[in-house]
Coordinates of C-alpha atoms and ligand atoms in Angstrom, one line a residue:
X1 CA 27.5 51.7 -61.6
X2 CA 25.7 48.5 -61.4
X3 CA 27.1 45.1 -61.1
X4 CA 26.9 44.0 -64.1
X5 CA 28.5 47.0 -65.8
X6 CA 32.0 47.1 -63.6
X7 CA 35.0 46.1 -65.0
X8 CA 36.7 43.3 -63.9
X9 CA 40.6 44.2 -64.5
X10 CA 42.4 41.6 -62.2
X11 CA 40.5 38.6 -64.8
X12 CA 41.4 40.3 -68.2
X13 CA 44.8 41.7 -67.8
X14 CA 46.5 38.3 -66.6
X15 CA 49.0 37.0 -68.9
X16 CA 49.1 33.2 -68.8
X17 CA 51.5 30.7 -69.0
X18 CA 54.6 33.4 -68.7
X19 CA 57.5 33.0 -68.2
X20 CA 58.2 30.3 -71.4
X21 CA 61.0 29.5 -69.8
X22 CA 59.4 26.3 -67.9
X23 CA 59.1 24.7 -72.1
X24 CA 57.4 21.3 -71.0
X25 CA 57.0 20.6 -74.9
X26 CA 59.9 18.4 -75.0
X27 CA 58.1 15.7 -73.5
X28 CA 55.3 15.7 -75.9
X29 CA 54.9 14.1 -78.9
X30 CA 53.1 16.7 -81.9
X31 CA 49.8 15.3 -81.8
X32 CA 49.7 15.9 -77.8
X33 CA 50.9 19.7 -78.5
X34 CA 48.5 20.1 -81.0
X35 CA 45.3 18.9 -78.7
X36 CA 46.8 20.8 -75.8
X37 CA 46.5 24.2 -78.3
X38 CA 43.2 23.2 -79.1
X39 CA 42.5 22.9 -76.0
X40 CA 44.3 26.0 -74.9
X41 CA 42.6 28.5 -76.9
X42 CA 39.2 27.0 -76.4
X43 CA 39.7 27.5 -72.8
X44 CA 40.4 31.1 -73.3
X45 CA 37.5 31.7 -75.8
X46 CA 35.0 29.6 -74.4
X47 CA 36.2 28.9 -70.4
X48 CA 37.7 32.2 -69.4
X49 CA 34.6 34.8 -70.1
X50 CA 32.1 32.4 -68.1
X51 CA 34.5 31.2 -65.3
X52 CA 33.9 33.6 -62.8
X53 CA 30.1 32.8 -63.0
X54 CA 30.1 29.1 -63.1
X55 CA 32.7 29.1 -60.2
X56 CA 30.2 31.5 -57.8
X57 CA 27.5 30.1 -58.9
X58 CA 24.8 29.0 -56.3
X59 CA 24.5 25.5 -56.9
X60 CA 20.9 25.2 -58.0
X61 CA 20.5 23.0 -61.4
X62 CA 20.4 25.5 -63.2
X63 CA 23.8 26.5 -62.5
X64 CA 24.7 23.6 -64.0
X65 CA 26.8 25.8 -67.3
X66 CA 25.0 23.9 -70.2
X67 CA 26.6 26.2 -72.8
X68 CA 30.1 25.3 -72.1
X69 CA 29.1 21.9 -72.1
X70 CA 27.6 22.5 -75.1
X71 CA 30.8 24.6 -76.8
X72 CA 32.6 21.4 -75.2
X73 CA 30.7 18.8 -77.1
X74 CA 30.8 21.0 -80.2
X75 CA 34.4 21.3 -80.1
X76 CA 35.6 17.9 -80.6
X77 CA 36.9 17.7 -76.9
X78 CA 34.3 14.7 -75.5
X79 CA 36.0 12.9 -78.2
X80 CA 40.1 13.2 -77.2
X81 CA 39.9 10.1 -75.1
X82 CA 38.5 7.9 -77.3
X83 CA 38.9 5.4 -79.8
X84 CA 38.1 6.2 -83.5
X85 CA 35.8 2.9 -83.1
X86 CA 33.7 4.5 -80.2
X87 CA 33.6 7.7 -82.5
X88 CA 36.6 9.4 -80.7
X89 CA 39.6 10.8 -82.0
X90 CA 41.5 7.5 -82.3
X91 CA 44.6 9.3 -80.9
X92 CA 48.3 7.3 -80.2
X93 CA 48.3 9.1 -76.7
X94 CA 44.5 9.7 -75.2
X95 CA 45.3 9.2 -72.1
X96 CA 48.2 12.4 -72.0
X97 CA 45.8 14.3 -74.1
X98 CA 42.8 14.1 -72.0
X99 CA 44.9 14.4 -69.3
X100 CA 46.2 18.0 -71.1
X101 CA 42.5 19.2 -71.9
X102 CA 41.4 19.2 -67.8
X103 CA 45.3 21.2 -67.2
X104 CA 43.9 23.9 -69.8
X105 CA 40.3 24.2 -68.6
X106 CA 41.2 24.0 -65.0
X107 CA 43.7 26.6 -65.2
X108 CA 40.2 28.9 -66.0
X109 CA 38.0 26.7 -63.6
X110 CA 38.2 24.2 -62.3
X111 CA 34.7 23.1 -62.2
X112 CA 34.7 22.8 -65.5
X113 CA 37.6 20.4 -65.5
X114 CA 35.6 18.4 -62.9
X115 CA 32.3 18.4 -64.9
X116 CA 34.8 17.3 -68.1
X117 CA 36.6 14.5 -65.7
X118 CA 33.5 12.3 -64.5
X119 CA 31.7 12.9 -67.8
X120 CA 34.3 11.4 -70.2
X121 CA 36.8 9.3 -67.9
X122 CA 35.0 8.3 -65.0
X123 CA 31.3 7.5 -67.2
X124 CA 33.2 7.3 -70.6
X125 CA 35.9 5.0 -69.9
X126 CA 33.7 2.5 -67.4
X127 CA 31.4 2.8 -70.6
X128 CA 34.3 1.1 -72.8
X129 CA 33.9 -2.0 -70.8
X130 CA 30.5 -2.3 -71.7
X131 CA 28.6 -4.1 -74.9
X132 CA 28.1 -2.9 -78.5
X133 CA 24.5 -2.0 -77.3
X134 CA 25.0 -0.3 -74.3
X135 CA 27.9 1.7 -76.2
X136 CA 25.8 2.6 -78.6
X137 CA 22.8 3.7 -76.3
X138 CA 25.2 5.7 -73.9
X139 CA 28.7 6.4 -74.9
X140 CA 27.9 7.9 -78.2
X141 CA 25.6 10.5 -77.2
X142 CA 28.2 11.1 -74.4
X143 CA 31.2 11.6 -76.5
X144 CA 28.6 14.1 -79.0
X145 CA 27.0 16.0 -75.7
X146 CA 23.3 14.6 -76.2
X147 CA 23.4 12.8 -72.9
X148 CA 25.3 14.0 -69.5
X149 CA 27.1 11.0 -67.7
X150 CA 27.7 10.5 -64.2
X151 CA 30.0 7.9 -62.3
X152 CA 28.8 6.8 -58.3
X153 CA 30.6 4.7 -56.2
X154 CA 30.2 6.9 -53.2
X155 CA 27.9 6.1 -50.4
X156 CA 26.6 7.7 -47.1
X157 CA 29.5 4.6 -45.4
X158 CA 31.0 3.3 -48.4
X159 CA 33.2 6.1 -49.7
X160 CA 37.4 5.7 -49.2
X161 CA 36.2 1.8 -47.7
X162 CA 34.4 0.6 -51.1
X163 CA 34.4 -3.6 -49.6
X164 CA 31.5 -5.4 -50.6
X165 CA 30.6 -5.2 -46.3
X166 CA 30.2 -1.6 -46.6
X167 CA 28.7 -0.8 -49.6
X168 CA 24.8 -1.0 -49.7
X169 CA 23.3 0.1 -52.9
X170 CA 22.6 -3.5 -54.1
X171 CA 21.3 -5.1 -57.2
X172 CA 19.2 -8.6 -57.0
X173 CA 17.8 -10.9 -60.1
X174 CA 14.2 -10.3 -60.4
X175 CA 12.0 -11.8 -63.6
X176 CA 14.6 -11.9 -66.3
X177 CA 15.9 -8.0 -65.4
X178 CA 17.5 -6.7 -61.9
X179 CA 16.1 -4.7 -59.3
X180 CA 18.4 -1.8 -57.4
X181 CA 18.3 0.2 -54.4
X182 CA 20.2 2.0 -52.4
X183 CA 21.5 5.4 -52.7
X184 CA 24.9 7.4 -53.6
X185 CA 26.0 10.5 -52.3
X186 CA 28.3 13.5 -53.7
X187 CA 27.4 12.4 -57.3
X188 CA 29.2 14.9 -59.8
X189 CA 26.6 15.9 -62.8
X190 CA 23.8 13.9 -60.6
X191 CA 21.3 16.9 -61.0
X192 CA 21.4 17.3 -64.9
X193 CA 22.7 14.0 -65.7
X194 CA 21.0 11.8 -68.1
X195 CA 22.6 8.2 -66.9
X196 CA 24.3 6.9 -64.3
X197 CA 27.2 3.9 -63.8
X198 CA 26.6 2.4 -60.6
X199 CA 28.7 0.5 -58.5
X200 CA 26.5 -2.1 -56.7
X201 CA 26.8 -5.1 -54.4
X202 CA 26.0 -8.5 -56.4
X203 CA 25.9 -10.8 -54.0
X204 CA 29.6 -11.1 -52.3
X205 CA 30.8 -9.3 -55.0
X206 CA 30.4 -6.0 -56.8
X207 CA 28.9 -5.3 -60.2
X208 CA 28.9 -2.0 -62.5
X209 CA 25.5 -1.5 -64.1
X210 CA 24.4 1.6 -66.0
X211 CA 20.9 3.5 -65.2
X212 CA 18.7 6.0 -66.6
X213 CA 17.8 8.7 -63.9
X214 CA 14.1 9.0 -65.6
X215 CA 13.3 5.5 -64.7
X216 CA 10.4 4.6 -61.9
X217 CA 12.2 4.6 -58.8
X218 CA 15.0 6.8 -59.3
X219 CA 15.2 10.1 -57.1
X220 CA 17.7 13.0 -57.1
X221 CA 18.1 14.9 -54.2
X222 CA 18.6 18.3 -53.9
X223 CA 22.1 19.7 -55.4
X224 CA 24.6 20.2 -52.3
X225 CA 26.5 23.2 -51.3
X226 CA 29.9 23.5 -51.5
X227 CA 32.9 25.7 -50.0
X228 CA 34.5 25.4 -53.7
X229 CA 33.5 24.0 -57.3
X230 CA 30.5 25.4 -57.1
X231 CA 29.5 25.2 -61.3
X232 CA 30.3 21.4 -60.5
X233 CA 26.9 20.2 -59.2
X234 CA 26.3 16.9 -56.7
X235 CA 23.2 15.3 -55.3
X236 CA 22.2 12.4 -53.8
X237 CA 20.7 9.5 -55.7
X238 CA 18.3 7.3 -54.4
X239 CA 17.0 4.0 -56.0
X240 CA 13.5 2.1 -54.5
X241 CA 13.5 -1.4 -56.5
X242 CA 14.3 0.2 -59.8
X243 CA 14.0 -2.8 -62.6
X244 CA 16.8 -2.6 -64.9
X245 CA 17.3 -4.9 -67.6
X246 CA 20.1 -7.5 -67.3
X247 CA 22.1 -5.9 -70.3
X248 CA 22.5 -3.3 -68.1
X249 CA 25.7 -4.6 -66.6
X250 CA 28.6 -3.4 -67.7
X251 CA 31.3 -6.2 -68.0
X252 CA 31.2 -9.8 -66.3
X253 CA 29.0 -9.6 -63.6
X254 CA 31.0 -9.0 -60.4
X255 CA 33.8 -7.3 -62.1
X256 CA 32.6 -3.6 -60.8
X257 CA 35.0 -3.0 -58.6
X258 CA 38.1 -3.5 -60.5
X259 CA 36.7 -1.5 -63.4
X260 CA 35.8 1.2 -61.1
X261 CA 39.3 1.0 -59.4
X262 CA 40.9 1.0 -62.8
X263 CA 38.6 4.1 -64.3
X264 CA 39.5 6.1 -60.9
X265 CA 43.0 5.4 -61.8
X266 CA 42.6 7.3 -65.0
X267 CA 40.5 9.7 -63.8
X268 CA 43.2 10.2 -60.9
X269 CA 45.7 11.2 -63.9
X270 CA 43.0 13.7 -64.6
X271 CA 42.8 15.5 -60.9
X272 CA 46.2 15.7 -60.7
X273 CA 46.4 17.3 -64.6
X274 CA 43.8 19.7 -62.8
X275 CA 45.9 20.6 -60.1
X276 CA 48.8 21.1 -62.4
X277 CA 46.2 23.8 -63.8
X278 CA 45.3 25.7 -61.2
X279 CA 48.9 25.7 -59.8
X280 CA 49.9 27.7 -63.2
X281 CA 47.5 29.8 -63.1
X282 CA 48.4 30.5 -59.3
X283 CA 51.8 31.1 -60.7
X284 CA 50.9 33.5 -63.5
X285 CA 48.8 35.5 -61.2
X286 CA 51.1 35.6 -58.7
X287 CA 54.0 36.5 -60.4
X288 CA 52.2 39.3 -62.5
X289 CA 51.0 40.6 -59.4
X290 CA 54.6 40.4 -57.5
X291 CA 56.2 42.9 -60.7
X292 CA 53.6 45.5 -60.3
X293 CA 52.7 45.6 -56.6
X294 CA 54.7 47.9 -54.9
X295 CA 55.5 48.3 -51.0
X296 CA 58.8 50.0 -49.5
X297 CA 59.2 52.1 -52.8
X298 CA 60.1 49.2 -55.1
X299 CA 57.7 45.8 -56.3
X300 CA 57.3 43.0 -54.8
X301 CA 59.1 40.5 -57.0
X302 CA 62.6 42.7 -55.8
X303 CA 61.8 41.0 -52.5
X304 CA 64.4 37.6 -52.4
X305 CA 61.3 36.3 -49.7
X306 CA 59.1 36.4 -52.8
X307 CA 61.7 35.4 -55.4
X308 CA 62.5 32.3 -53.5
X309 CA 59.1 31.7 -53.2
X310 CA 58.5 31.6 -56.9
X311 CA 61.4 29.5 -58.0
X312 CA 60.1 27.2 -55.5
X313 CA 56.7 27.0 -57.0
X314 CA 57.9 26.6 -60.5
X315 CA 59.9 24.1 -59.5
X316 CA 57.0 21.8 -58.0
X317 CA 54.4 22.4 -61.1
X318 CA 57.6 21.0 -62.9
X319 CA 57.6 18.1 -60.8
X320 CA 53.6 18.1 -60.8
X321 CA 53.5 18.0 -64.7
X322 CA 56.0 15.7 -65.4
X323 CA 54.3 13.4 -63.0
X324 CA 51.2 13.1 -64.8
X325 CA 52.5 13.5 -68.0
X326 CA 54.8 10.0 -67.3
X327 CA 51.7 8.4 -65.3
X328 CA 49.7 9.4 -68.7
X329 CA 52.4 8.2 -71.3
X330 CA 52.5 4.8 -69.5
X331 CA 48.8 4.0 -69.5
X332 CA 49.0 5.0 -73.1
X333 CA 52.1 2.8 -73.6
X334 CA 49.8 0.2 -72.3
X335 CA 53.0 -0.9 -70.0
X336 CA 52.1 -1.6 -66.3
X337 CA 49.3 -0.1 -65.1
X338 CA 50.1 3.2 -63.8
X339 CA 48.7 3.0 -60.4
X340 CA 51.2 4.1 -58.1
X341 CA 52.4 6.9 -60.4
X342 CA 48.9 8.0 -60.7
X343 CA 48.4 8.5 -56.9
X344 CA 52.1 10.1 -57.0
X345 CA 50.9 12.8 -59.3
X346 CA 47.5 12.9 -58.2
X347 CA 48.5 13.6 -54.1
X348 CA 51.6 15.8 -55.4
X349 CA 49.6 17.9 -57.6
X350 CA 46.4 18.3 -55.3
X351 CA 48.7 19.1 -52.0
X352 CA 51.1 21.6 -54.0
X353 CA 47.8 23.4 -55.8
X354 CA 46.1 23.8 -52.0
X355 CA 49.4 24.9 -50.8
X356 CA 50.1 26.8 -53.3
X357 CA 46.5 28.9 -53.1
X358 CA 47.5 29.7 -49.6
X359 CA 50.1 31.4 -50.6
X360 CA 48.5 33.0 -53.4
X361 CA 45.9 34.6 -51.6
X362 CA 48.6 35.7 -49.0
X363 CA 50.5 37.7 -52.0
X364 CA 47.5 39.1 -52.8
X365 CA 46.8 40.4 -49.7
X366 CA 43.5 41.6 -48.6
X367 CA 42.9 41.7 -52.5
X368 CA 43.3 38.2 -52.2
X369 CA 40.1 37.2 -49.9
X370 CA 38.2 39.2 -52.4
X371 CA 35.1 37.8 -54.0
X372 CA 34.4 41.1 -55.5
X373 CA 35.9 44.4 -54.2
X374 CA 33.2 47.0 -53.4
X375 CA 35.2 50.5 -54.7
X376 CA 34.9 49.0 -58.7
X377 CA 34.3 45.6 -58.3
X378 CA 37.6 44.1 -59.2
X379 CA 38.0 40.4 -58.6
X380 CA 40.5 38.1 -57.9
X381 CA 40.9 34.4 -58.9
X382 CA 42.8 33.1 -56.3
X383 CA 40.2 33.5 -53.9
X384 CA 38.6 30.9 -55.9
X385 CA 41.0 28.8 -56.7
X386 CA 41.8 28.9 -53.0
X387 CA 38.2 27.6 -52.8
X388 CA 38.6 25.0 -55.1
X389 CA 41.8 23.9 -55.0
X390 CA 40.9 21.7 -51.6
X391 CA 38.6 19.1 -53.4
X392 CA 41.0 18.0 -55.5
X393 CA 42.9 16.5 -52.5
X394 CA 39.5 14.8 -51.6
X395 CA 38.0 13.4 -54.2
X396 CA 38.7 10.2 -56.5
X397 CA 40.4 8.9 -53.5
X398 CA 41.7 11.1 -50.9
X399 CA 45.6 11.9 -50.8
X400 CA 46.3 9.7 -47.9
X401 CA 44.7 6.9 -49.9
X402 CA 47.2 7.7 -52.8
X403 CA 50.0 7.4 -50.4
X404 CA 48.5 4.2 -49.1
X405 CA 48.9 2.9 -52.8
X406 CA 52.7 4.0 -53.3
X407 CA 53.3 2.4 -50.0
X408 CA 51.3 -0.5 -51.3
X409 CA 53.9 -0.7 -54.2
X410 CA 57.2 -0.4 -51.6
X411 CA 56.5 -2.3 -49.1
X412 CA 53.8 -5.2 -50.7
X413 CA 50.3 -5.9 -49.7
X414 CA 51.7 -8.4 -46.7
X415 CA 52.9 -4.8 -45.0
X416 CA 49.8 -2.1 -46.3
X417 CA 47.1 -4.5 -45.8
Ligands
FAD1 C1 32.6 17.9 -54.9 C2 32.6 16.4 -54.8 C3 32.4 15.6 -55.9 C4 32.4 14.2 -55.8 N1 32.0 13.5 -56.9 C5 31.8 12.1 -56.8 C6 31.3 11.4 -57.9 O1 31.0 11.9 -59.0 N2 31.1 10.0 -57.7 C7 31.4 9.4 -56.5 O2 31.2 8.2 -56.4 N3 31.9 10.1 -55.5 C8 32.1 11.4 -55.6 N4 32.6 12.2 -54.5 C9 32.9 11.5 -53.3 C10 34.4 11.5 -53.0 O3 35.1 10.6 -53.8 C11 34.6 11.1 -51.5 O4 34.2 12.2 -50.8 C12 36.0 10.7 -51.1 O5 36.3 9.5 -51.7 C13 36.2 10.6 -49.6 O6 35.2 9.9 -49.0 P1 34.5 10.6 -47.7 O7 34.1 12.0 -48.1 O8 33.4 9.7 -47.3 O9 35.6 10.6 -46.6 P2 36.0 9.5 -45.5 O10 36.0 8.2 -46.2 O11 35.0 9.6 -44.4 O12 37.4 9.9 -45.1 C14 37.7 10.9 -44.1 C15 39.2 11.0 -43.9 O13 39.6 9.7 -43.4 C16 40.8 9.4 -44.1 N5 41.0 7.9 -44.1 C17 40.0 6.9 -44.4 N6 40.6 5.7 -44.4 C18 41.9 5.9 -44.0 C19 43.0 5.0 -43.9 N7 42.9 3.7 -44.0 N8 44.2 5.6 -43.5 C20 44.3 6.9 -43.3 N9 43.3 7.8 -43.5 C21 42.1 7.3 -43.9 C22 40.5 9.9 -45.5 O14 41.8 10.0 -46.2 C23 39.9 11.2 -45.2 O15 41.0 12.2 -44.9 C24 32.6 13.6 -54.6 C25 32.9 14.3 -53.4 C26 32.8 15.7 -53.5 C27 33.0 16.5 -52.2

């Protein structure tokens, strides 16, 4: 039998989202429920089939899965965050719906929830800030899938330390227009994107410009290679005096770094909506696998080691959910801005997914640290999530900056510096 023809029974005979007793509807008003269905069943359609794929894929730019974008696009789902101005959905609560889009696709991969995340809220909503022009020119193609976006901040030394003294990718005046170089590293979407907002240093402050990757001047390195998310595709990019007009600033000029820290904040309500994901479908695998694995003469689940287990988990992606779903209603609310809620969820989520996938692939067993098992080439998703579930306490801030930024709110800048 070759590869391609095997059957792959531990990815189609999963039941999801079981037991119904964990109902987290109450906190949602309709139109939420109705995007996260949406979202739901396109996941399963579109998501689930090509998951295994895109998530052991090897990272060239091709790999890059262009026909979920694609299905993405055509489905209405670029649009939940937006405002029916920009051509979005105009929702009451984007924020908690975008939020429960990346929980539904990362539940099947979480690549695709990352490529989803920097398209539409780390491009998309720096792309708010910017003029009539440059919305027209670069959020409406992103919101209808004609243009991939990407969001940099990241540098080679500038990374969790983002002060104007570390960061190097610069911008100058030069005839009317700006000049930029510098490069960015560990750019999501960077191999296949289309445009770029760039965080660069203005002088003694920081300003957020948008570029074209085609322009003279503008290099992408090669695609990295990663222990997980590997249909989620990052480069370098390098810039050698690329002239940008000056309407390519996004903002006020040396107003970057708030609107980056402000779009991370949303997009942090995001990674922890993805770790929420993955955690379920830890838990649905698990548990499924627990009831029909036996050892001793009876299952697995009639082990109280395993039982306790379980209840624990369930209880956490309670916690997890709620979390992002109250860091999500307040942003929405347009009360406070959510930041230390965000980092809650976003460090609680990411730290009980990663746990959690230790666990998981322990329950499996050797099953577990199966990529594909030789005898009829079953495979198992927690090896992946296992995989992918560490990035998510990494990136868009790492967890121990998100505990920096509760502490922040406790104690006051005078003690957290
Ligand atoms: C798959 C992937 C996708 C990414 N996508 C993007 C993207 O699209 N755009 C983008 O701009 N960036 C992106 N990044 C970059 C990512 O956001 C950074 O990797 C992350 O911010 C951490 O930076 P660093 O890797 O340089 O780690 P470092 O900054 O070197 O940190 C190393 C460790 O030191 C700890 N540390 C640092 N300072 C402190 C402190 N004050 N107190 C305690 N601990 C501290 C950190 O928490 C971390 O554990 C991506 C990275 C990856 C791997």
């Amino acid at each position: 039998m070759t590869k391609t023809q095997a059957p792959i029974p531990s990815l189609t005979l999963v039941p999801r989202h079981q037991p119904k007793l964990y109902a987290d509807d109450i906190l949602l008003p309709d139109e939420s429920r109705d995007v996260r269905s949406l979202a739901r069943a396109f996941a399963d359609r579109i998501v689930a089939p090509r998951a295994y794929e895109i998530g052991h894929a090897d990272e060239a730019a091709v790999d890059f899965p262009r026909d979920v974008f694609g299905e993405m696009a055509a489905a209405g789902l670029f649009r939940v965050p937006f405002a029916a101005a920009d051509g979005g959905r105009g929702l009451a609560n984007p924020a908690l719906a975008t939020a429960l889009v990346i929980e539904e696709l990362a539940y099947h991969s979480n690549s695709v929830a990352a490529i989803y995340d920097v398209h539409c809220i780390l491009a998309g909503h720096a792309l708010k800030r910017a003029s009539p022009e440059l919305r027209e020119r670069y959020l409406k193609p992103l919101l209808d899938g004609t243009k991939i976006g990407s969001f940099a901040t990241t540098e080679a030394e500038a990374s969790t330390d983002l002060s104007v003294g570390a960061l190097q990718t610069g911008v100058r005046e030069s005839d009317g227009g700006f000049l930029i170089s510098g490069s960015k590293r560990f750019i999501t979407n960077a191999p296949v994107a289309d445009f770029v907002v760039l965080l660069c240093r203005d002088g003694e402050r920081m300003s957020l410009v948008v570029v074209d990757l085609d322009l003279p001047g503008v290099r992408v390195g090669r695609p990295d290679r990663k222990l997980g998310n590997n249909g989620q595709l990052t480069a370098d990019l390098y810039f050698d005096d690329v002239v940008i007009s000056d309407s390519q600033v996004i903002g006020e000029r040396g107003t970057g770094l708030r609107v980056a820290l402000q779009t991370l904040t949303y997009g942090r309500i995001g990674i922890a909506a993805s770790g929420v994901g993955m955690a379920q479908a830890l838990f649905d695998h698990c548990v499924e696998r627990l009831k029909t694995r036996r050892a001793f003469g009876k299952s697995l689940a009639q082990f109280q080691h395993w039982q306790f287990k379980l209840a624990e988990r369930a209880t956490q992606i309670e916690n997890a959910r709620n979390l992002y779903y109250k860091a999500a209603r307040q942003l929405d609310a347009g009360l406070d801005f959510p930041e230390p809620l965000a980092a809650m969820a976003k460090y609680y989520a990411t730290d009980l997914a990663a746990a959690f996938a230790r666990d998981g692939v322990q329950i499996f067993g050797g099953y577990g640290f199966m990529r594909e098992l030789g005898h009829d080439a079953s495979r198992y998703r927690v090896e992946e999530i296992y995989r992918d579930a560490k990035i998510a306490e990494i990136y868009e801030g790492t967890n121990e900056i998100q505990k920096w930024i509760v502490a922040r709110s406790i104690f006051g800048k005078e003690f957290t510096g």
